[in-house]
């Protein structure tokens, strides 16, 4: 995910940074459009009604706004103005459609819906100038939360992270038919117990211990014992697998998770914090993850 950077002025370079008044009105309309399409739960029905009222009541002002925008783009980009406009508006719609922020965005759109329902054409510009920052703040909060999450996750990985293993512990017997051991998925080790040599007879009862390599932290670490049969009537012994477990190591605390605060009805939401859960107690001798 690409996070818009923060400039030297302390403002994040989102799609709503440094835009004209006409573009502000149009982006506010676009935001409510996305909310009306994406916020489909029953409690968000007022968002759809507000957007429909905006299109009906302020249609003339919106047409003038669109004309003003086209003029701005023609002056800046010449004959290719329409391509630039379409590209930018695609970015705007994608911005408001960001899945991780959908719930808070819908809540923010719901909060401004009563005023959007009643705004007059004469006040549409002023309404847009004060409403767009409120809608934009939802995404500002998400970006800050995500940046904090990545910082905390990097710190967690630095202290607790381990390199992932590259394979699965297997035991093979004689004819190289693999016996997969799901208890140690992710552990790299392959053990082979050879078949008896011709004329050597059946091997005496016993066991071959195949120690597992180090498992990822938090996994059960076990020794795998392959036991052979002592029944001399069999030409080859049938392998059996036993899994004695040992006490697992103390597990690392769970990795940080991303939590977003609820959207504010009147002001930008406060900067969120990421809370790391407490360390999980060590596992007991009965096995299982610690």
Tab-separated table of C-alpha atoms in Angstrom:
chain	number	residue	atom	x	y	z
A	1	UNK	CA	0.000	0.000	0.000
A	2	UNK	CA	1.290	3.446	-0.939
A	3	UNK	CA	0.946	6.058	1.807
A	4	UNK	CA	0.901	9.709	0.641
A	5	UNK	CA	3.891	11.512	2.155
A	6	UNK	CA	3.680	14.501	4.468
A	7	UNK	CA	5.190	17.682	3.014
A	8	UNK	CA	7.395	20.273	4.692
A	9	UNK	CA	4.246	22.203	5.538
A	10	UNK	CA	3.005	19.270	7.631
A	11	UNK	CA	0.188	18.455	5.204
A	12	UNK	CA	-0.186	15.054	3.612
A	13	UNK	CA	-0.156	14.972	-0.181
A	14	UNK	CA	-3.522	13.298	-0.706
A	15	UNK	CA	-5.739	13.829	-3.742
A	16	UNK	CA	-7.295	16.763	-1.873
A	17	UNK	CA	-4.058	18.666	-1.358
A	18	UNK	CA	-3.693	22.062	-3.030
A	19	UNK	CA	-6.894	21.932	-5.087
A	20	UNK	CA	-9.040	24.814	-6.307
A	21	UNK	CA	-12.425	25.771	-4.914
A	22	UNK	CA	-14.173	24.245	-7.919
A	23	UNK	CA	-12.248	21.009	-7.430
A	24	UNK	CA	-13.147	21.042	-3.726
A	25	UNK	CA	-16.851	21.197	-4.555
A	26	UNK	CA	-16.466	18.433	-7.115
A	27	UNK	CA	-14.471	16.204	-4.775
A	28	UNK	CA	-17.051	16.662	-2.026
A	29	UNK	CA	-19.733	15.556	-4.478
A	30	UNK	CA	-17.539	12.598	-5.479
A	31	UNK	CA	-17.035	11.609	-1.844
A	32	UNK	CA	-20.773	11.493	-1.203
A	33	UNK	CA	-21.200	9.581	-4.452
A	34	UNK	CA	-18.771	6.878	-3.287
A	35	UNK	CA	-20.418	6.776	0.141
A	36	UNK	CA	-23.863	6.360	-1.413
A	37	UNK	CA	-22.576	3.416	-3.466
A	38	UNK	CA	-20.432	1.702	-0.826
A	39	UNK	CA	-22.218	2.344	2.468
A	40	UNK	CA	-25.069	-0.111	1.951
A	41	UNK	CA	-25.992	-1.036	5.522
A	42	UNK	CA	-29.466	0.170	6.565
A	43	UNK	CA	-28.094	2.746	8.988
A	44	UNK	CA	-26.413	4.553	6.087
A	45	UNK	CA	-29.590	5.071	4.072
A	46	UNK	CA	-29.518	8.847	4.886
A	47	UNK	CA	-26.245	9.089	2.947
A	48	UNK	CA	-27.954	7.962	-0.254
A	49	UNK	CA	-30.891	10.300	0.344
A	50	UNK	CA	-28.551	13.227	0.973
A	51	UNK	CA	-26.609	12.572	-2.223
A	52	UNK	CA	-29.792	12.351	-4.287
A	53	UNK	CA	-31.025	15.613	-2.763
A	54	UNK	CA	-27.687	17.281	-3.529
A	55	UNK	CA	-27.884	16.293	-7.186
A	56	UNK	CA	-31.467	17.509	-7.443
A	57	UNK	CA	-31.308	20.750	-5.476
A	58	UNK	CA	-27.874	21.901	-6.590
A	59	UNK	CA	-27.786	20.578	-10.148
A	60	UNK	CA	-27.316	24.030	-11.696
A	61	UNK	CA	-24.420	24.909	-9.391
A	62	UNK	CA	-22.805	21.540	-10.046
A	63	UNK	CA	-22.985	22.099	-13.806
A	64	UNK	CA	-21.292	25.475	-13.404
A	65	UNK	CA	-18.665	23.868	-11.203
A	66	UNK	CA	-17.968	21.238	-13.845
A	67	UNK	CA	-17.631	23.932	-16.520
A	68	UNK	CA	-15.178	25.838	-14.322
A	69	UNK	CA	-13.136	22.681	-13.809
A	70	UNK	CA	-12.951	21.951	-17.517
A	71	UNK	CA	-11.695	25.481	-18.081
A	72	UNK	CA	-8.991	25.016	-15.456
A	73	UNK	CA	-7.826	21.775	-17.042
A	74	UNK	CA	-7.856	23.155	-20.588
A	75	UNK	CA	-5.718	26.095	-19.497
A	76	UNK	CA	-3.223	23.824	-17.783
A	77	UNK	CA	-3.069	20.806	-20.110
A	78	UNK	CA	-4.319	22.015	-23.470
A	79	UNK	CA	-5.811	19.440	-25.832
A	80	UNK	CA	-5.077	16.572	-23.446
A	81	UNK	CA	-7.040	18.161	-20.605
A	82	UNK	CA	-9.732	15.484	-20.571
A	83	UNK	CA	-7.275	12.616	-20.118
A	84	UNK	CA	-5.673	14.408	-17.186
A	85	UNK	CA	-9.051	15.115	-15.622
A	86	UNK	CA	-10.224	11.516	-15.988
A	87	UNK	CA	-6.965	10.177	-14.539
A	88	UNK	CA	-7.188	12.466	-11.536
A	89	UNK	CA	-10.840	11.672	-10.864
A	90	UNK	CA	-10.060	7.954	-10.984
A	91	UNK	CA	-7.553	8.580	-8.197
A	92	UNK	CA	-10.198	10.503	-6.247
A	93	UNK	CA	-12.741	7.690	-6.463
A	94	UNK	CA	-10.113	5.095	-5.536
A	95	UNK	CA	-9.095	7.239	-2.573
A	96	UNK	CA	-12.615	7.319	-1.147
A	97	UNK	CA	-13.104	3.617	-1.881
A	98	UNK	CA	-10.162	2.491	0.264
A	99	UNK	CA	-11.450	-0.691	2.001
A	100	UNK	CA	-9.633	-0.353	5.365
A	101	UNK	CA	-11.205	3.059	5.970
A	102	UNK	CA	-14.690	2.229	4.671
A	103	UNK	CA	-16.460	1.996	8.038
A	104	UNK	CA	-15.102	5.282	9.361
A	105	UNK	CA	-15.695	6.967	6.013
A	106	UNK	CA	-19.311	5.816	6.005
A	107	UNK	CA	-19.736	7.138	9.548
A	108	UNK	CA	-18.281	10.501	8.539
A	109	UNK	CA	-20.535	10.682	5.476
A	110	UNK	CA	-23.522	9.859	7.665
A	111	UNK	CA	-22.577	12.676	10.040
A	112	UNK	CA	-22.601	15.304	7.265
A	113	UNK	CA	-25.693	13.928	5.520
A	114	UNK	CA	-28.286	16.090	7.340
A	115	UNK	CA	-26.518	19.272	6.280
A	116	UNK	CA	-25.944	17.947	2.764
A	117	UNK	CA	-29.656	17.211	2.526
A	118	UNK	CA	-30.584	20.788	3.408
A	119	UNK	CA	-27.778	22.837	1.852
A	120	UNK	CA	-28.913	25.495	-0.609
A	121	UNK	CA	-27.253	26.215	-3.914
A	122	UNK	CA	-25.960	29.527	-2.564
A	123	UNK	CA	-24.206	27.739	0.304
A	124	UNK	CA	-22.874	24.730	-1.599
A	125	UNK	CA	-19.389	26.158	-1.986
A	126	UNK	CA	-19.048	27.045	1.703
A	127	UNK	CA	-20.489	23.670	2.677
A	128	UNK	CA	-17.930	21.894	0.490
A	129	UNK	CA	-15.006	23.883	1.893
A	130	UNK	CA	-15.828	22.878	5.471
A	131	UNK	CA	-17.077	19.344	4.738
A	132	UNK	CA	-14.298	17.974	2.547
A	133	UNK	CA	-11.635	18.322	5.297
A	134	UNK	CA	-13.884	16.330	7.656
A	135	UNK	CA	-14.229	13.519	5.129
A	136	UNK	CA	-10.536	13.690	4.309
A	137	UNK	CA	-9.604	13.410	7.998
A	138	UNK	CA	-10.818	9.799	8.021
A	139	UNK	CA	-8.052	8.875	5.599
A	140	UNK	CA	-5.491	11.065	7.354
A	141	UNK	CA	-6.218	9.078	10.511
A	142	UNK	CA	-5.904	5.790	8.653
A	143	UNK	CA	-2.552	6.750	7.142
A	144	UNK	CA	-1.189	7.766	10.542
A	145	UNK	CA	-2.469	4.533	12.071
A	146	UNK	CA	-0.889	2.492	9.317
A	147	UNK	CA	2.443	4.290	9.660
A	148	UNK	CA	2.418	3.659	13.425
A	149	UNK	CA	1.501	0.025	12.812
A	150	UNK	CA	4.414	-0.458	10.415
A	151	UNK	CA	6.801	1.179	12.888
A	152	UNK	CA	5.603	-1.032	15.742
A	153	UNK	CA	5.666	-4.140	13.568
A	154	UNK	CA	9.240	-3.430	12.482
A	155	UNK	CA	10.240	-3.066	16.145
A	156	UNK	CA	8.462	-6.333	16.998
A	157	UNK	CA	10.135	-8.163	14.125
A	158	UNK	CA	13.518	-6.794	15.182
A	159	UNK	CA	13.103	-8.195	18.702
A	160	UNK	CA	11.053	-11.344	18.182
A	161	UNK	CA	11.051	-12.159	14.492
A	162	UNK	CA	12.650	-15.363	13.166
A	163	UNK	CA	13.487	-16.516	9.680
A	164	UNK	CA	10.700	-18.747	8.349
A	165	UNK	CA	11.596	-22.381	7.767
A	166	UNK	CA	11.606	-23.672	4.219
A	167	UNK	CA	10.125	-27.155	4.382
A	168	UNK	CA	8.318	-29.894	6.299
A	169	UNK	CA	9.755	-32.595	8.540
A	170	UNK	CA	9.485	-35.936	6.753
A	171	UNK	CA	10.381	-39.521	7.689
A	172	UNK	CA	10.895	-42.076	4.912
A	173	UNK	CA	11.253	-45.846	5.202
A	174	UNK	CA	12.918	-48.154	2.745
A	175	UNK	CA	10.972	-47.536	-0.420
A	176	UNK	CA	11.122	-43.759	0.125
A	177	UNK	CA	7.401	-43.320	0.719
A	178	UNK	CA	7.245	-40.074	2.640
A	179	UNK	CA	5.388	-39.804	5.925
A	180	UNK	CA	4.424	-36.194	6.465
A	181	UNK	CA	4.466	-34.941	10.031
A	182	UNK	CA	1.932	-32.092	10.338
A	183	UNK	CA	2.986	-31.391	13.919
A	184	UNK	CA	6.146	-29.772	12.655
A	185	UNK	CA	4.923	-28.051	9.529
A	186	UNK	CA	7.438	-25.466	8.497
A	187	UNK	CA	10.487	-27.317	9.967
A	188	UNK	CA	13.270	-28.287	7.582
A	189	UNK	CA	14.436	-31.876	8.138
A	190	UNK	CA	14.229	-35.117	6.188
A	191	UNK	CA	15.145	-38.450	7.794
A	192	UNK	CA	15.508	-41.792	6.014
A	193	UNK	CA	15.538	-45.167	7.790
A	194	UNK	CA	17.151	-47.671	5.456
A	195	UNK	CA	15.543	-51.012	4.615
A	196	UNK	CA	17.370	-54.123	5.860
A	197	UNK	CA	20.061	-55.282	3.487
A	198	UNK	CA	19.369	-58.547	1.606
A	199	UNK	CA	20.162	-61.526	3.802
A	200	UNK	CA	20.655	-59.407	6.860
A	201	UNK	CA	17.379	-60.513	8.434
A	202	UNK	CA	14.909	-58.396	10.285
A	203	UNK	CA	16.511	-55.705	12.463
A	204	UNK	CA	16.133	-56.096	16.181
A	205	UNK	CA	13.458	-54.130	17.926
A	206	UNK	CA	14.637	-50.646	18.577
A	207	UNK	CA	14.175	-47.038	17.641
A	208	UNK	CA	15.987	-44.496	15.555
A	209	UNK	CA	15.656	-40.965	16.992
A	210	UNK	CA	15.350	-38.221	14.410
A	211	UNK	CA	15.594	-34.849	16.180
A	212	UNK	CA	13.701	-31.989	14.585
A	213	UNK	CA	15.517	-28.820	13.646
A	214	UNK	CA	14.626	-25.606	15.405
A	215	UNK	CA	10.992	-24.714	14.817
A	216	UNK	CA	9.705	-21.159	14.483
A	217	UNK	CA	9.208	-19.516	17.878
A	218	UNK	CA	5.870	-20.452	19.397
A	219	UNK	CA	5.755	-23.868	17.682
A	220	UNK	CA	5.905	-27.272	19.400
A	221	UNK	CA	9.370	-28.795	19.126
A	222	UNK	CA	9.446	-32.600	19.184
A	223	UNK	CA	11.727	-35.554	18.571
A	224	UNK	CA	10.398	-38.055	16.073
A	225	UNK	CA	11.045	-41.719	16.861
A	226	UNK	CA	10.747	-44.299	14.100
A	227	UNK	CA	10.284	-47.739	15.742
A	228	UNK	CA	10.824	-51.032	13.885
A	229	UNK	CA	8.880	-54.245	14.423
A	230	UNK	CA	10.536	-57.298	16.035
A	231	UNK	CA	8.229	-59.785	14.339
A	232	UNK	CA	10.573	-62.092	12.373
A	233	UNK	CA	7.741	-63.253	10.131
A	234	UNK	CA	7.820	-59.950	8.281
A	235	UNK	CA	10.399	-59.352	5.610
A	236	UNK	CA	10.462	-55.624	6.255
A	237	UNK	CA	9.458	-53.781	9.372
A	238	UNK	CA	6.462	-51.493	9.307
A	239	UNK	CA	7.428	-48.038	10.593
A	240	UNK	CA	5.471	-46.275	13.271
A	241	UNK	CA	5.767	-42.657	14.303
A	242	UNK	CA	5.621	-41.494	17.906
A	243	UNK	CA	5.752	-37.836	18.856
A	244	UNK	CA	6.980	-37.146	22.383
A	245	UNK	CA	6.533	-33.471	23.087
A	246	UNK	CA	8.739	-31.227	25.134
A	247	UNK	CA	7.857	-28.028	26.889
A	248	UNK	CA	7.694	-25.247	24.349
A	249	UNK	CA	9.665	-22.068	24.674
A	250	UNK	CA	8.100	-18.911	25.936
A	251	UNK	CA	6.215	-17.476	22.987
A	252	UNK	CA	6.778	-13.992	21.684
A	253	UNK	CA	3.909	-11.584	22.186
A	254	UNK	CA	1.504	-11.416	19.237
A	255	UNK	CA	2.532	-9.069	16.457
A	256	UNK	CA	0.975	-5.588	16.442
A	257	UNK	CA	-2.402	-5.189	14.775
A	258	UNK	CA	-3.873	-2.190	13.007
A	259	UNK	CA	-6.828	-0.626	14.821
A	260	UNK	CA	-8.672	2.429	13.534
A	261	UNK	CA	-10.549	4.843	15.816
A	262	UNK	CA	-14.198	5.644	15.092
A	263	UNK	CA	-14.897	8.580	12.820
A	264	UNK	CA	-15.669	11.882	14.510
A	265	UNK	CA	-18.897	13.691	13.713
A	266	UNK	CA	-17.523	17.198	13.944
A	267	UNK	CA	-13.747	17.223	13.970
A	268	UNK	CA	-10.865	15.190	12.682
A	269	UNK	CA	-10.315	11.995	14.641
A	270	UNK	CA	-7.383	12.020	17.086
A	271	UNK	CA	-4.149	10.325	16.209
A	272	UNK	CA	-4.614	6.587	16.927
A	273	UNK	CA	-2.295	4.494	19.008
A	274	UNK	CA	-1.218	0.915	18.559
A	275	UNK	CA	-1.272	-1.192	21.745
A	276	UNK	CA	0.847	-4.331	21.945
A	277	UNK	CA	-0.851	-7.194	23.844
A	278	UNK	CA	0.820	-8.738	26.918
A	279	UNK	CA	3.207	-11.650	26.494
A	280	UNK	CA	1.481	-15.050	26.433
A	281	UNK	CA	2.549	-17.332	29.387
A	282	UNK	CA	4.755	-20.333	28.528
A	283	UNK	CA	3.027	-23.537	27.403
A	284	UNK	CA	2.722	-26.574	29.686
A	285	UNK	CA	4.209	-30.001	29.267
A	286	UNK	CA	1.189	-31.420	27.468
A	287	UNK	CA	2.341	-29.872	24.226
A	288	UNK	CA	0.640	-27.355	21.946
A	289	UNK	CA	1.640	-23.853	21.070
A	290	UNK	CA	2.895	-21.556	23.839
